C-alpha cells in the first residue's frame, strides 16, 4: 500500500485529481490505524457500532476529498486526521439525531394508527441499519448482487466496490450496482406484500 509522509503529500495527491493517486490516498487513510482508532472512539462514545465506525470514516473521507478540491480545507489550521475525525463525528451525530426523530415520528404515527401509503421503499435502503426484510430481499438478487448492494448501502464508492469485488473499473462496478438495483426493484415490485412490510417496519 502506498504511504504518505505528511499532510502536504495527502492534500497534493487529492488535488491532482488523478484516479490512481486519489484512490491510493483514500485507501491509505481508510486503513490508517491511528485515524480509525480516533473515529472509533468518537462514534462508539456516541452509541454507534463497529459498522457505524467504518461507514462514518468512509463518508468523512469522501467529504474530505471534496473539501480539499473546493479549497475548504486549510492544512495550516488543522491536521488531516483531526479534520477527518471531526467530519466523521459530525456525520454520525447528525445521523443519530435523524434516527431519533424518525423513531419518534414512527411511534406517534403508530399510536394514532396512521400509516403512510405513499413512501419510497428505497428510504430504508439508504439507512445504515437495514431491516432484516430488506436484507432478505437483497439476498434474492443473488450472492454477487447481495454483496454489491450491501457495500452500496454502506456508502462505499464505486472505486472501493470495484476493489472489494474485483471489478475491472469503477464504471464496471457502477453498471453492476445499477443492474442489481434493477433486480431488487423488480423483486419488490413482484412482492408488494414485502414492500408493505418494509414501509411498516
CSV table of C-alpha atoms in Angstrom, one decimal:
chain,number,residue,atom,x,y,z
A,1,UNK,CA,0.0,0.0,0.0
A,2,UNK,CA,1.3,3.5,-0.8
A,3,UNK,CA,2.2,5.6,2.2
A,4,UNK,CA,2.3,9.3,2.5
A,5,UNK,CA,5.0,11.2,4.5
A,6,UNK,CA,2.9,14.1,5.7
A,7,UNK,CA,-0.4,16.0,5.3
A,8,UNK,CA,1.0,18.0,2.4
A,9,UNK,CA,1.6,14.8,0.4
A,10,UNK,CA,-2.0,13.8,1.1
A,11,UNK,CA,-3.5,17.1,0.0
A,12,UNK,CA,-1.3,17.2,-3.1
A,13,UNK,CA,-2.4,13.7,-4.1
A,14,UNK,CA,-6.1,14.6,-3.8
A,15,UNK,CA,-5.7,17.9,-5.6
A,16,UNK,CA,-4.1,16.1,-8.5
A,17,UNK,CA,-7.5,14.5,-9.3
A,18,UNK,CA,-5.6,11.6,-10.8
A,19,UNK,CA,-7.7,8.5,-10.2
A,20,UNK,CA,-4.7,6.3,-9.2
A,21,UNK,CA,-3.3,8.9,-6.7
A,22,UNK,CA,-6.7,9.8,-5.3
A,23,UNK,CA,-7.6,6.1,-4.8
A,24,UNK,CA,-4.2,5.5,-3.2
A,25,UNK,CA,-4.6,8.3,-0.6
A,26,UNK,CA,-8.2,7.4,0.2
A,27,UNK,CA,-7.2,3.7,0.7
A,28,UNK,CA,-4.2,4.8,2.8
A,29,UNK,CA,-6.5,6.9,5.0
A,30,UNK,CA,-9.2,4.3,5.2
A,31,UNK,CA,-6.7,1.7,6.5
A,32,UNK,CA,-4.8,4.1,8.7
A,33,UNK,CA,-5.0,2.5,12.2
A,34,UNK,CA,-4.4,5.8,14.1
A,35,UNK,CA,-7.2,7.5,12.2
A,36,UNK,CA,-9.5,4.5,12.6
A,37,UNK,CA,-9.0,4.4,16.3
A,38,UNK,CA,-9.8,8.1,16.7
A,39,UNK,CA,-13.0,7.7,14.7
A,40,UNK,CA,-13.9,4.6,16.6
A,41,UNK,CA,-13.5,6.3,19.9
A,42,UNK,CA,-15.9,9.2,18.9
A,43,UNK,CA,-18.5,7.0,17.2
A,44,UNK,CA,-18.7,4.4,20.0
A,45,UNK,CA,-18.9,7.1,22.6
A,46,UNK,CA,-22.0,8.4,20.8
A,47,UNK,CA,-23.6,4.9,20.9
A,48,UNK,CA,-22.5,3.6,17.5
A,49,UNK,CA,-21.4,0.2,16.4
A,50,UNK,CA,-18.3,-1.0,14.5
A,51,UNK,CA,-20.3,-0.9,11.3
A,52,UNK,CA,-21.1,2.7,12.0
A,53,UNK,CA,-17.4,3.4,12.6
A,54,UNK,CA,-16.4,2.2,9.1
A,55,UNK,CA,-19.4,4.0,7.5
A,56,UNK,CA,-18.6,7.2,9.2
A,57,UNK,CA,-15.0,7.1,8.2
A,58,UNK,CA,-15.8,6.2,4.6
A,59,UNK,CA,-18.3,9.1,4.3
A,60,UNK,CA,-15.9,11.5,6.0
A,61,UNK,CA,-13.1,10.6,3.6
A,62,UNK,CA,-15.4,11.4,0.6
A,63,UNK,CA,-16.3,14.8,2.1
A,64,UNK,CA,-12.6,15.5,2.9
A,65,UNK,CA,-11.7,14.8,-0.7
A,66,UNK,CA,-14.5,17.2,-1.9
A,67,UNK,CA,-13.5,19.9,0.6
A,68,UNK,CA,-9.8,19.7,-0.4
A,69,UNK,CA,-10.6,20.3,-4.1
A,70,UNK,CA,-13.1,23.0,-3.2
A,71,UNK,CA,-10.5,24.9,-1.2
A,72,UNK,CA,-12.4,24.4,2.0
A,73,UNK,CA,-9.5,22.7,3.9
A,74,UNK,CA,-6.6,24.6,5.2
A,75,UNK,CA,-3.7,22.4,6.4
A,76,UNK,CA,-2.2,25.3,8.3
A,77,UNK,CA,-5.2,25.4,10.6
A,78,UNK,CA,-6.0,21.7,11.2
A,79,UNK,CA,-4.2,18.4,10.7
A,80,UNK,CA,-5.7,15.9,8.2
A,81,UNK,CA,-6.5,13.3,10.8
A,82,UNK,CA,-8.1,15.8,13.2
A,83,UNK,CA,-10.2,17.3,10.3
A,84,UNK,CA,-11.4,13.8,9.2
A,85,UNK,CA,-12.3,12.7,12.7
A,86,UNK,CA,-14.3,15.9,13.2
A,87,UNK,CA,-16.3,15.3,10.0
A,88,UNK,CA,-17.0,11.6,11.0
A,89,UNK,CA,-18.2,12.7,14.4
A,90,UNK,CA,-20.5,15.3,13.0
A,91,UNK,CA,-21.9,12.9,10.3
A,92,UNK,CA,-22.7,10.2,12.9
A,93,UNK,CA,-24.1,12.7,15.4
A,94,UNK,CA,-26.4,14.1,12.7
A,95,UNK,CA,-27.4,10.7,11.5
A,96,UNK,CA,-28.1,9.6,15.1
A,97,UNK,CA,-30.4,12.6,15.7
A,98,UNK,CA,-32.2,11.9,12.4
A,99,UNK,CA,-32.8,8.3,13.5
A,100,UNK,CA,-34.2,9.5,16.8
A,101,UNK,CA,-36.5,11.9,15.1
A,102,UNK,CA,-37.6,9.1,12.7
A,103,UNK,CA,-38.3,6.8,15.6
A,104,UNK,CA,-40.3,9.4,17.4
A,105,UNK,CA,-42.3,10.2,14.3
A,106,UNK,CA,-43.0,6.5,13.7
A,107,UNK,CA,-44.1,5.9,17.3
A,108,UNK,CA,-46.5,8.9,17.1
A,109,UNK,CA,-48.0,7.5,13.9
A,110,UNK,CA,-48.4,4.0,15.3
A,111,UNK,CA,-50.1,5.3,18.4
A,112,UNK,CA,-52.5,7.3,16.2
A,113,UNK,CA,-53.0,4.4,13.8
A,114,UNK,CA,-51.8,6.5,11.0
A,115,UNK,CA,-49.9,4.6,8.2
A,116,UNK,CA,-48.3,6.3,5.3
A,117,UNK,CA,-49.2,4.8,1.9
A,118,UNK,CA,-47.0,6.9,-0.4
A,119,UNK,CA,-43.5,6.2,0.8
A,120,UNK,CA,-40.5,5.4,-1.3
A,121,UNK,CA,-39.2,1.9,-0.3
A,122,UNK,CA,-35.6,3.0,-1.0
A,123,UNK,CA,-35.7,5.2,2.1
A,124,UNK,CA,-35.0,2.0,4.1
A,125,UNK,CA,-32.3,1.0,1.6
A,126,UNK,CA,-30.2,4.1,2.4
A,127,UNK,CA,-30.2,3.6,6.2
A,128,UNK,CA,-27.1,2.1,7.9
A,129,UNK,CA,-29.2,-0.3,10.0
A,130,UNK,CA,-31.1,-2.1,7.2
A,131,UNK,CA,-34.2,-4.0,8.2
A,132,UNK,CA,-34.0,-7.8,8.1
A,133,UNK,CA,-36.8,-7.8,5.5
A,134,UNK,CA,-34.7,-5.8,3.1
A,135,UNK,CA,-31.7,-8.0,3.7
A,136,UNK,CA,-33.8,-10.9,2.7
A,137,UNK,CA,-34.9,-9.1,-0.5
A,138,UNK,CA,-31.4,-8.3,-1.3
A,139,UNK,CA,-30.3,-11.9,-1.0
A,140,UNK,CA,-33.0,-12.8,-3.5
A,141,UNK,CA,-31.0,-10.9,-6.2
A,142,UNK,CA,-28.1,-13.4,-5.9
A,143,UNK,CA,-24.9,-13.6,-3.8
A,144,UNK,CA,-22.9,-11.2,-6.0
A,145,UNK,CA,-25.7,-8.6,-6.1
A,146,UNK,CA,-26.3,-9.0,-2.3
A,147,UNK,CA,-22.7,-8.1,-1.7
A,148,UNK,CA,-22.7,-5.2,-4.1
A,149,UNK,CA,-25.9,-3.8,-2.7
A,150,UNK,CA,-24.6,-4.1,0.8
A,151,UNK,CA,-21.5,-2.2,0.0
A,152,UNK,CA,-23.5,0.4,-1.9
A,153,UNK,CA,-25.9,0.9,1.1
A,154,UNK,CA,-22.8,1.5,3.3
A,155,UNK,CA,-21.8,4.3,1.0
A,156,UNK,CA,-18.8,2.6,-0.4
A,157,UNK,CA,-17.5,4.5,-3.5
A,158,UNK,CA,-17.7,2.7,-6.9
A,159,UNK,CA,-13.9,2.5,-6.8
A,160,UNK,CA,-14.0,0.7,-3.5
A,161,UNK,CA,-16.7,-1.6,-4.6
A,162,UNK,CA,-14.6,-2.4,-7.7
A,163,UNK,CA,-11.7,-3.2,-5.5
A,164,UNK,CA,-13.6,-5.3,-3.0
A,165,UNK,CA,-15.4,-7.3,-5.7
A,166,UNK,CA,-12.6,-7.5,-8.3
A,167,UNK,CA,-14.3,-5.4,-11.0
A,168,UNK,CA,-12.1,-4.0,-13.7
A,169,UNK,CA,-13.0,-0.4,-13.0
A,170,UNK,CA,-15.3,1.9,-11.1
A,171,UNK,CA,-17.5,2.1,-14.2
A,172,UNK,CA,-17.9,-1.7,-14.2
A,173,UNK,CA,-18.9,-1.6,-10.6
A,174,UNK,CA,-21.4,1.2,-11.3
A,175,UNK,CA,-23.0,-0.8,-14.0
A,176,UNK,CA,-23.2,-3.9,-11.8
A,177,UNK,CA,-24.8,-1.9,-9.0
A,178,UNK,CA,-27.3,-0.4,-11.3
A,179,UNK,CA,-28.2,-3.9,-12.6
A,180,UNK,CA,-28.5,-5.2,-9.0
A,181,UNK,CA,-30.7,-2.3,-8.0
A,182,UNK,CA,-32.9,-3.1,-11.0
A,183,UNK,CA,-33.2,-6.7,-9.9
A,184,UNK,CA,-34.1,-5.6,-6.4
A,185,UNK,CA,-36.7,-3.2,-7.7
A,186,UNK,CA,-38.2,-6.0,-9.8
A,187,UNK,CA,-38.3,-8.4,-6.9
A,188,UNK,CA,-40.0,-5.7,-4.7
A,189,UNK,CA,-42.5,-5.0,-7.5
A,190,UNK,CA,-43.4,-8.7,-7.7
A,191,UNK,CA,-43.8,-8.9,-3.9
A,192,UNK,CA,-46.0,-5.9,-2.9
A,193,UNK,CA,-46.7,-7.6,0.5
A,194,UNK,CA,-43.0,-7.3,1.3
A,195,UNK,CA,-42.9,-3.6,0.3
A,196,UNK,CA,-45.9,-3.1,2.7
A,197,UNK,CA,-44.0,-4.8,5.5
A,198,UNK,CA,-40.9,-2.6,4.7
A,199,UNK,CA,-42.9,0.5,4.9
A,200,UNK,CA,-44.5,-0.6,8.1
A,201,UNK,CA,-41.2,-1.5,9.8
